[in-house]
XYZ file of N, CA and C in Angstrom:
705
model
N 169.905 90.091 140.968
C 169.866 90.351 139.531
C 171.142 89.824 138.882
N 171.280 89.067 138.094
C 172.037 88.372 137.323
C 173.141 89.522 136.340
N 172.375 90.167 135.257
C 172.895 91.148 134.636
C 171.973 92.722 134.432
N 172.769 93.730 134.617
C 172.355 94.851 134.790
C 173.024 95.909 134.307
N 172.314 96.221 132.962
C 173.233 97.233 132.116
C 171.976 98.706 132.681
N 172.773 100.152 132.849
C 172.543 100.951 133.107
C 173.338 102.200 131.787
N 172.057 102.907 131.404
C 172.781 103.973 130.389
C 173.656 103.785 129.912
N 173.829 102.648 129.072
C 174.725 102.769 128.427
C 174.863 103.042 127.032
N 176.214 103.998 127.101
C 176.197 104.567 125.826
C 177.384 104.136 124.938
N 177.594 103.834 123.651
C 178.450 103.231 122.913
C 178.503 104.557 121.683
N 180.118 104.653 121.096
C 180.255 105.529 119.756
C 181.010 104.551 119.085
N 180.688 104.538 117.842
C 181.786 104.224 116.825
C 182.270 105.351 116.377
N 183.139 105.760 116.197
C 183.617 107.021 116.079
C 182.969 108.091 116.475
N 182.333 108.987 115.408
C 181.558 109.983 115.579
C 180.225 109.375 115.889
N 179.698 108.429 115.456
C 178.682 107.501 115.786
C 177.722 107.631 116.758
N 176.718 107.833 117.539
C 176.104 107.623 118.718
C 175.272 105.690 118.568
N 175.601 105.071 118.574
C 175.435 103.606 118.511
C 174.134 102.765 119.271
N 174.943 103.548 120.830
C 173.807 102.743 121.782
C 173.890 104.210 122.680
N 172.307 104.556 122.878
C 172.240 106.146 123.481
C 171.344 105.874 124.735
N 172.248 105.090 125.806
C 171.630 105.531 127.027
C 170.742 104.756 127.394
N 170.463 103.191 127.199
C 169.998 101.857 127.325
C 170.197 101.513 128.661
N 169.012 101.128 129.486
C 169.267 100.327 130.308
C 167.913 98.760 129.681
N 168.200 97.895 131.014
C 168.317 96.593 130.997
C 167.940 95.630 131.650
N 167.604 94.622 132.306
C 168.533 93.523 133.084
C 168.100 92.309 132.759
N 168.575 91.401 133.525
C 168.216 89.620 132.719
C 168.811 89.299 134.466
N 167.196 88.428 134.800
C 167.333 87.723 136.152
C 167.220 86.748 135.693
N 167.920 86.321 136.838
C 168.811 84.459 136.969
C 167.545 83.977 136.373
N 167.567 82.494 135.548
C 166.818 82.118 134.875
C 165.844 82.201 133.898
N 166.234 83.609 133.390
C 165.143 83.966 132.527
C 165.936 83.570 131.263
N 164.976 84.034 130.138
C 165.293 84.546 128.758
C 164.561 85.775 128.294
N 165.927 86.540 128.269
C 165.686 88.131 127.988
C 165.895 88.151 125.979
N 165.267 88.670 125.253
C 165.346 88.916 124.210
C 165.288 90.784 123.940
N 166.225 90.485 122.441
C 166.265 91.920 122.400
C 165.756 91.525 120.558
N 164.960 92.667 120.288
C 164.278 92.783 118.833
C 164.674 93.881 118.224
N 164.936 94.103 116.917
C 164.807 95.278 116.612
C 165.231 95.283 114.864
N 165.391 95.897 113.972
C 165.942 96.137 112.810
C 167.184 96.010 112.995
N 167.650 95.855 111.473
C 169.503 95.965 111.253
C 169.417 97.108 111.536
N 171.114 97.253 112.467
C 171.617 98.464 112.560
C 171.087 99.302 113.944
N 169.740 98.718 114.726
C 169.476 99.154 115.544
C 170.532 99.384 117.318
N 171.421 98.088 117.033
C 172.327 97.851 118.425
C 171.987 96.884 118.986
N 171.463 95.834 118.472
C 171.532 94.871 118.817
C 172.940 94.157 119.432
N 173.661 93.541 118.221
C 174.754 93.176 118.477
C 175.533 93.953 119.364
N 175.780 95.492 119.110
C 176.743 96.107 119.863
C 176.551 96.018 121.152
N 175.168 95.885 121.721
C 174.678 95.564 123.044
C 175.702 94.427 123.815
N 175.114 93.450 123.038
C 176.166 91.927 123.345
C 177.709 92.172 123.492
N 177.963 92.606 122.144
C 179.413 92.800 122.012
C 180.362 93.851 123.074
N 179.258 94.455 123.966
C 179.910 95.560 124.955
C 179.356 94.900 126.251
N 178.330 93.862 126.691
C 178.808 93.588 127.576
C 179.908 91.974 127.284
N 180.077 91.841 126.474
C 181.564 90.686 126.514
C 182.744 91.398 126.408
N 182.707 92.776 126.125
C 183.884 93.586 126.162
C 184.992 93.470 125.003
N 184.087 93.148 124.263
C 184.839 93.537 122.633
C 184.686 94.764 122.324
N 183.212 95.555 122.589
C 183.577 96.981 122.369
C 183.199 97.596 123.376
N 184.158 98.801 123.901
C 184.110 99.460 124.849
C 183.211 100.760 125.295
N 182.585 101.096 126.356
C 181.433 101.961 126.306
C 181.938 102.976 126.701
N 181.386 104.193 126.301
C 181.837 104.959 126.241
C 180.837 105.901 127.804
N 179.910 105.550 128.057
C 179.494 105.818 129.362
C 178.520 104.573 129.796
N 177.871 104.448 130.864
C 176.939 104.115 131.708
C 177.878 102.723 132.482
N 177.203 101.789 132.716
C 177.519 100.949 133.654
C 176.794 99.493 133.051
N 177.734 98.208 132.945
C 177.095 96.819 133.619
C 177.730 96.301 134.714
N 176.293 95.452 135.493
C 176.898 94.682 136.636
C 176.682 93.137 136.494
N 177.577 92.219 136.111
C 177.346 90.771 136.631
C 177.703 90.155 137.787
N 176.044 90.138 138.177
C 176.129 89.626 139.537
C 176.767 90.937 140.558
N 176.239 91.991 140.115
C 176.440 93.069 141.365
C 177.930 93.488 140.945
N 178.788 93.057 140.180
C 180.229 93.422 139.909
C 180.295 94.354 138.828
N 180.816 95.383 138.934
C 180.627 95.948 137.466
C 181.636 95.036 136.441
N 181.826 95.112 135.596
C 182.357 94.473 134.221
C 183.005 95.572 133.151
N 182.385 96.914 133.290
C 182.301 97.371 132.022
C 183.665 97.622 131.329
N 185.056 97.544 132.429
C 186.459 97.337 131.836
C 187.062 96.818 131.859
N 185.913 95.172 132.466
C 187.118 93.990 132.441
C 187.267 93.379 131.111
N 188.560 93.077 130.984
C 188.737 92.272 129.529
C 187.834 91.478 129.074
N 187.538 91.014 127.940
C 186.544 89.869 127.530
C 187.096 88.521 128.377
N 188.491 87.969 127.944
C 188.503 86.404 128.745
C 188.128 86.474 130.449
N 188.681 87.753 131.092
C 188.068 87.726 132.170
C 186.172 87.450 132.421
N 186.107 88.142 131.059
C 184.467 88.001 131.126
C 183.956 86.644 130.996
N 184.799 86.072 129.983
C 184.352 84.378 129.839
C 184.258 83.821 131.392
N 185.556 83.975 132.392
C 185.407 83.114 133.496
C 184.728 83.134 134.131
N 184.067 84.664 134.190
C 183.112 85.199 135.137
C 181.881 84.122 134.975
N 181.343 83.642 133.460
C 180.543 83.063 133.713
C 179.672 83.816 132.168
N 179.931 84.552 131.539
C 179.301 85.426 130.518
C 180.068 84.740 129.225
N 178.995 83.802 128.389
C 179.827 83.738 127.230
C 178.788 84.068 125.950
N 179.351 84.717 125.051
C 178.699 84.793 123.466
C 178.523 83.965 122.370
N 177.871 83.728 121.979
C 177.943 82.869 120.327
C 177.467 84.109 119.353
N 178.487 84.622 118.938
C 178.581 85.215 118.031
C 177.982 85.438 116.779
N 177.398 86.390 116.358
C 176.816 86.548 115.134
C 177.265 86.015 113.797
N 176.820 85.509 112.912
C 177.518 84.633 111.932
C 178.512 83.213 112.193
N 178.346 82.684 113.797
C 178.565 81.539 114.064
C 180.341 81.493 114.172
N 180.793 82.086 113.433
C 182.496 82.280 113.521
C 183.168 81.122 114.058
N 182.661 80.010 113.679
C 183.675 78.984 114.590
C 185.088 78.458 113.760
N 186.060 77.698 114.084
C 187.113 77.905 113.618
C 187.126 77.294 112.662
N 187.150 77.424 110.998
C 186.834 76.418 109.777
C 188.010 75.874 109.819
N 188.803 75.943 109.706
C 190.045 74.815 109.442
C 190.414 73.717 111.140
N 189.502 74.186 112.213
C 189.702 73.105 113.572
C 188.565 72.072 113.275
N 188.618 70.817 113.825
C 187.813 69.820 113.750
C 186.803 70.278 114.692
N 185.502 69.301 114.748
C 184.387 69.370 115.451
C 185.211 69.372 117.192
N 185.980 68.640 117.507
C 186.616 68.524 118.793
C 187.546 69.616 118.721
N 187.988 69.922 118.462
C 188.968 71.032 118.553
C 188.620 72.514 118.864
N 187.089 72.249 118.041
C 186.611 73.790 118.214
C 185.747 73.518 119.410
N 185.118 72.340 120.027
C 184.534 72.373 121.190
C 185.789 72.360 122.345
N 187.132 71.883 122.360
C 188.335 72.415 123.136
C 188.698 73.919 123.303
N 188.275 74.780 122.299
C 188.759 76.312 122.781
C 187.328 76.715 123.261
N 186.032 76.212 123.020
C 185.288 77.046 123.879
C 185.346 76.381 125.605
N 186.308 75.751 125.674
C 186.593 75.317 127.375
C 188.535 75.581 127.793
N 188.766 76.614 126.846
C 189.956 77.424 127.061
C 190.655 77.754 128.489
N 189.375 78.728 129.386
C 189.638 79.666 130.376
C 188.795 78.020 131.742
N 188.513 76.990 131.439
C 188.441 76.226 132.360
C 189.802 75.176 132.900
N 190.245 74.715 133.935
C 190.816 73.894 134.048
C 190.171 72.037 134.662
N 189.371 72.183 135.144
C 188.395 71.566 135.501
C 188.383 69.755 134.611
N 189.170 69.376 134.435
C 188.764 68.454 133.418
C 187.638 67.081 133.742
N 187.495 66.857 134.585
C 185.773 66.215 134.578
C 184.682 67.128 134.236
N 184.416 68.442 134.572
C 183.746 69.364 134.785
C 183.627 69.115 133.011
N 185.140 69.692 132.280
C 184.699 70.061 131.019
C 184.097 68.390 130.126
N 184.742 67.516 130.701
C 184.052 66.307 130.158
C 182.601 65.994 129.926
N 182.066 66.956 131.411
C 180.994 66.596 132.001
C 179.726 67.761 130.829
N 180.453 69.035 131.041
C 179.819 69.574 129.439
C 179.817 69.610 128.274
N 181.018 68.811 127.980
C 180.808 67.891 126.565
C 180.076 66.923 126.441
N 179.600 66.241 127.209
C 178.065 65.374 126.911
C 176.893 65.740 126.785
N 176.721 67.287 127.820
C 175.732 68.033 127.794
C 176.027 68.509 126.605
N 176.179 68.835 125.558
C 176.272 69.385 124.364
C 175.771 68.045 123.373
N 176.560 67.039 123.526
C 176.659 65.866 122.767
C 174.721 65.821 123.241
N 173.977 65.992 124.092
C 172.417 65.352 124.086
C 172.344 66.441 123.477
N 172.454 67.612 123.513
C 171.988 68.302 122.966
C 171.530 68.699 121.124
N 173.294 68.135 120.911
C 173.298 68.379 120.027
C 174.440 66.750 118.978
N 173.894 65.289 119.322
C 174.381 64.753 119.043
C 174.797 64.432 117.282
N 174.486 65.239 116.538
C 175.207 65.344 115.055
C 176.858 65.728 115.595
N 176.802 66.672 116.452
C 178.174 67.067 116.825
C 179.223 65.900 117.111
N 178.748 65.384 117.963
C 179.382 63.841 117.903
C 179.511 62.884 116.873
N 178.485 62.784 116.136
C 178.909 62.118 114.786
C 180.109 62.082 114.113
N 180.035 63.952 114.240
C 181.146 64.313 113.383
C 182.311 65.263 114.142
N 182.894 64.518 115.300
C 183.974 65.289 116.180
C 185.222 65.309 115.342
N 185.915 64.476 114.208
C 186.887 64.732 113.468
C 186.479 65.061 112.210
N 185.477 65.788 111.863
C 185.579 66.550 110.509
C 185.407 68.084 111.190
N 186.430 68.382 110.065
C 186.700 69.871 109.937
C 184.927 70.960 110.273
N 185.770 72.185 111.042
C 184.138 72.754 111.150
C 184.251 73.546 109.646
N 185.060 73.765 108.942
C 184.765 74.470 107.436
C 183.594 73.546 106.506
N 183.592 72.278 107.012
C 182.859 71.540 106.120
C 181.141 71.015 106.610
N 181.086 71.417 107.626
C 179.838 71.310 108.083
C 178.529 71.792 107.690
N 177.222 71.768 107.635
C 176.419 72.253 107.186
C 176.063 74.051 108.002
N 175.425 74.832 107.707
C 175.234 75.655 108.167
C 174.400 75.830 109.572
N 173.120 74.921 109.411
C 172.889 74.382 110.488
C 173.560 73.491 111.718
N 174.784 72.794 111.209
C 175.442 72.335 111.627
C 176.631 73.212 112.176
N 177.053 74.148 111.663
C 177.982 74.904 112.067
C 177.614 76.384 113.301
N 175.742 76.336 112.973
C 174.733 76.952 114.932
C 175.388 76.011 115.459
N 175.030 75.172 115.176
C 174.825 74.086 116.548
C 176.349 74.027 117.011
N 177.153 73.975 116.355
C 178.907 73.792 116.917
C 178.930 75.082 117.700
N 178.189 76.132 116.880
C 178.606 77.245 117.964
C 178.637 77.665 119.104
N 177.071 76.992 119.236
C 176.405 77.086 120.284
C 177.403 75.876 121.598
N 177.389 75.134 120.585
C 178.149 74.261 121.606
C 179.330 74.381 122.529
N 180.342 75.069 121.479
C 181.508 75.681 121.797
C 180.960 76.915 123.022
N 180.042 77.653 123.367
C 179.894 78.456 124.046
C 179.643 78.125 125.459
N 178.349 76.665 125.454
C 178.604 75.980 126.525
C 179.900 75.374 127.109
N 180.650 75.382 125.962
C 182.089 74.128 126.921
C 182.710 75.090 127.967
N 182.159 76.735 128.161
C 182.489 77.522 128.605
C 181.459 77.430 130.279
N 180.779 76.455 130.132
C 179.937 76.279 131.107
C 179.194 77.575 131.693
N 178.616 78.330 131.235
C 178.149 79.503 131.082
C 177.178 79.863 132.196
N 177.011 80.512 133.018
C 176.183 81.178 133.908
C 174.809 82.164 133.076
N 175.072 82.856 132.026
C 174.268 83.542 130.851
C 175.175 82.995 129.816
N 174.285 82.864 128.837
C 174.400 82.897 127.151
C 174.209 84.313 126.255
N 174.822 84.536 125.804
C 174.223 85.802 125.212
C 174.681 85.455 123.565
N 173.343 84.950 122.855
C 173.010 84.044 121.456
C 172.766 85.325 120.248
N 173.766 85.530 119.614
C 173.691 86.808 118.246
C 173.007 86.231 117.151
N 171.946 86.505 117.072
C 170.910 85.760 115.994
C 171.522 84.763 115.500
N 170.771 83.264 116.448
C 171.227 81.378 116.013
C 170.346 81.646 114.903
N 169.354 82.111 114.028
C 168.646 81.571 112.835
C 169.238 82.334 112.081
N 170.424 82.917 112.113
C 170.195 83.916 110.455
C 170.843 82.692 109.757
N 170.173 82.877 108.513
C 170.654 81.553 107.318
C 170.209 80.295 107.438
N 169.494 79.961 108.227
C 168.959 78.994 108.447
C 167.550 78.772 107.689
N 167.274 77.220 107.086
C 166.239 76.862 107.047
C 165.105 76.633 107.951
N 163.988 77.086 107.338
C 162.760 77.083 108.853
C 162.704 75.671 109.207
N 162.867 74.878 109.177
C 163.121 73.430 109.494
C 164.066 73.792 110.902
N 164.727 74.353 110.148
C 166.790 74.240 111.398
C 166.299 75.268 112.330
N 165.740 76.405 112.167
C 165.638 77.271 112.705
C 164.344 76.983 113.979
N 163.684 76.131 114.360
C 162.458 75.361 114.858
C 163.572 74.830 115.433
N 164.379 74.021 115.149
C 165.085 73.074 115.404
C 165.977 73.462 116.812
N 166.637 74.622 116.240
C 167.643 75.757 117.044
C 166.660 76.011 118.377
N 165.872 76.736 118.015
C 164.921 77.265 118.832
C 164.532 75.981 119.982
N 164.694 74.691 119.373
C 163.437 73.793 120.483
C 165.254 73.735 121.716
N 166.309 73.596 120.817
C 167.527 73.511 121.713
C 167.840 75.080 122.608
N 167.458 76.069 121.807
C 167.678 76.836 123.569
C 166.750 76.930 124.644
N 165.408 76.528 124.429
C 164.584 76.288 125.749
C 165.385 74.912 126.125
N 165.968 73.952 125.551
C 166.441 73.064 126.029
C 167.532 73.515 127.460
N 168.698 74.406 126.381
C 169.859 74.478 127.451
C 168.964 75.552 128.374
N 168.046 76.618 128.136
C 167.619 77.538 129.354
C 166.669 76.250 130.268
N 166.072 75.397 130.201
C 165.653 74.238 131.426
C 166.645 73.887 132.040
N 167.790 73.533 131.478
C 168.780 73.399 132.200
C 169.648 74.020 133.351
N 169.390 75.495 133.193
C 169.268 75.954 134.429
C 169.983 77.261 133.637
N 170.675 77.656 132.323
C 171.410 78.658 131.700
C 170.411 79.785 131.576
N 170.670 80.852 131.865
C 170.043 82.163 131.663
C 170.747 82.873 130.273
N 169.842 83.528 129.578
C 169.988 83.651 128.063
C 169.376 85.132 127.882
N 171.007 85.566 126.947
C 170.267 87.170 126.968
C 170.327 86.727 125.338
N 168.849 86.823 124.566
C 168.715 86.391 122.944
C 168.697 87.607 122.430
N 169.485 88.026 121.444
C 169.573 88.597 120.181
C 169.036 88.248 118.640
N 167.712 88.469 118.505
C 167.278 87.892 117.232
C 166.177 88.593 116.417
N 166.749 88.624 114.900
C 165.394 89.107 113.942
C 164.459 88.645 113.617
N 164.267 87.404 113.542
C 163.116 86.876 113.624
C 162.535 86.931 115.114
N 161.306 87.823 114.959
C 161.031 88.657 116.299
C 159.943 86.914 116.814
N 159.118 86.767 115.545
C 158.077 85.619 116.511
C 158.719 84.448 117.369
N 159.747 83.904 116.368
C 160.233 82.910 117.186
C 160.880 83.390 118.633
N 161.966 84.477 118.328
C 162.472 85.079 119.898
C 161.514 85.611 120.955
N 159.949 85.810 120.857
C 159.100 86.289 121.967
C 158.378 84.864 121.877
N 158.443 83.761 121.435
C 157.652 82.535 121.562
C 158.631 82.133 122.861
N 159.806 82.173 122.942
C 160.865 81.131 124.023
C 161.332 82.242 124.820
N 160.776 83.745 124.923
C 161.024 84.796 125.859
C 160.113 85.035 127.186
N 160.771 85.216 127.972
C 159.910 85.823 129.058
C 159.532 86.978 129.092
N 160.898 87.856 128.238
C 160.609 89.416 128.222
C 161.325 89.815 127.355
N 161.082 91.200 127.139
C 161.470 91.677 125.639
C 161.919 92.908 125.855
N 162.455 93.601 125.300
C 163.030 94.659 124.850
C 163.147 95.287 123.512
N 162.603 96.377 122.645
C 162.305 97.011 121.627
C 163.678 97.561 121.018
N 164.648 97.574 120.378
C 165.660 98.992 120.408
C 165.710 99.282 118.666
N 165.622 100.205 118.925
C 165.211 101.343 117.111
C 166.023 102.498 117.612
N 167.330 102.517 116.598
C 168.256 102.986 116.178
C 169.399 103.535 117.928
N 169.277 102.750 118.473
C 170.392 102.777 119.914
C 169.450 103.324 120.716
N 167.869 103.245 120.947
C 166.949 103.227 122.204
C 166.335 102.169 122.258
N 165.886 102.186 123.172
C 165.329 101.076 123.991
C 163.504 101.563 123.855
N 163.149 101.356 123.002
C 161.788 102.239 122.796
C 160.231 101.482 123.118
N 160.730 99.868 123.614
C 159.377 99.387 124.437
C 160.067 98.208 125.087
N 159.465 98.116 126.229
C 159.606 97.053 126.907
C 158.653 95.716 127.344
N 158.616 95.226 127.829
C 157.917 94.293 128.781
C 157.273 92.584 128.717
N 156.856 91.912 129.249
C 156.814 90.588 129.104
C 156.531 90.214 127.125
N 157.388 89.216 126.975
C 157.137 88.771 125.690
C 155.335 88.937 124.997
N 154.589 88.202 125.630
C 153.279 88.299 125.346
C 153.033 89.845 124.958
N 153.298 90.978 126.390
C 153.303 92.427 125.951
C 153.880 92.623 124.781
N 154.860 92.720 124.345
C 155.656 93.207 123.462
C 154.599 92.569 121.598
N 154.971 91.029 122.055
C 154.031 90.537 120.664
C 152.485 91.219 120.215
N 151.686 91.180 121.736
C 150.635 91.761 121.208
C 150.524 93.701 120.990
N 151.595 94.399 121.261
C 151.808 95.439 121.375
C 151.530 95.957 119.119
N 150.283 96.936 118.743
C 150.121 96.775 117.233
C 151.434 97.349 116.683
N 151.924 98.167 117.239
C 153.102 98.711 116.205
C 154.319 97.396 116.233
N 154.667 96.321 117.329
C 155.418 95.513 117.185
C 155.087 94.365 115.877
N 153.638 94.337 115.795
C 152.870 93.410 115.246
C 153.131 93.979 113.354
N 153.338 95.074 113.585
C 153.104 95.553 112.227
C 154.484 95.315 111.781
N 155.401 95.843 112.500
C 157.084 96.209 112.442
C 157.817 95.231 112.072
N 157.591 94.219 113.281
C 158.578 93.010 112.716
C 157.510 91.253 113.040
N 156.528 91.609 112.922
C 155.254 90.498 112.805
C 154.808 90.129 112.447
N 155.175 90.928 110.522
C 154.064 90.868 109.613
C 152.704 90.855 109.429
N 152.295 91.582 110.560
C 150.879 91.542 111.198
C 150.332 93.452 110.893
């Protein structure tokens, strides 16, 4: 098993956040998580990269627990995030910001070797390796993100909704590139509100309404499941 979160529980202060969630995402899959704002989505992600700290249960990557190793330790391990709202550095160039997501590597063919894999992926990026990422399009500034996450050469991805703000054009677009990098051999834990597109490129799913985990099971399950259909399906 690749990743394996057990009960875990998260507070923001007085908060109960995430109440007792378990999990897992085997090697090669794509695990998606659905749910409303505010449900724990993000905080999910954000606690196993170890930005926020849990307040009980357990993850294991790759059989190791994690749950108090620092985040950069977490990067090397092989666990990297693309962050919700894309956050990449606006005042660094297109190259510059694909140089800090290969920070915690020393490897320099290696990182050469995933800067091309990005460049097929995502060759606008190359177009534009010396313009600033503040000036990029929005669609353009997923795709840097995403990119920057690979230069981390990633064992899992764990993707904080790639469509928010996006045009349905870009957002098709996004989508045809992470079945891309998951063929490639990357295992992907997806975070996303647009529920159809994230159970179209899922193997399996996960429900969470307000910090539970309240349905599970293969994407197909989950889509044809009526209360999912009604909830976030428009169906």
């Amino acid at each position: 098993m690749l990743l394996e979160v057990k009960e875990l529980g998260v507070y923001y202060g007085a908060i109960n956040a995430l109440q007792g969630i378990s999990f897992h995402v085997e090697k090669g899959e794509i695990v998606t998580l659905i749910g409303a704002n505010g449900a724990g989505k993000s905080t999910t992600l954000n606690t196993i990269s170890g930005l926020v700290r849990a307040r009980s249960g357990s993850i294991k990557f790759k059989e190791q627990e994690i749950t108090t190793i620092p985040p950069y330790e977490i990067v090397s391990m092989g666990i990297v995030q693309v962050p919700e709202g894309r956050k990449i550095f606006a005042p660094l160039t297109v190259q510059e910001n694909l140089e800090m997501g290969a920070f915690s590597r020393k490897d320099r063919e290696g990182i050469k070797q995933s800067q091309e894999r990005v460049f097929q992926s995502f060759p606008r990026l190359k177009e534009r390796l010396n313009q600033y990422g503040g000036t990029l399009s929005g669609g353009e500034q997923q795709m840097l993100a995403i990119g920057r996450g690979l230069m981390a050469s990633p064992e899992l991805l764990l993707l904080d909704e790639p469509s928010m703000g996006l045009a349905p054009v870009l957002i098709e677009e996004i989508f045809a590139i992470i079945q891309e990098i998951h063929a490639q051999g990357t295992s992907i834990l997806l975070v996303e509100q647009n529920a159809q597109m994230a159970l179209s490129v899922a193997s399996r799913a996960y429900v969470l309404e307000t910090g539970r985990i309240v349905l599970e099971g293969t994407a197909r399950e989950v889509a044809d499941n009526p209360e999912v259909k009604v909830a976030y399906l428009g169906g």
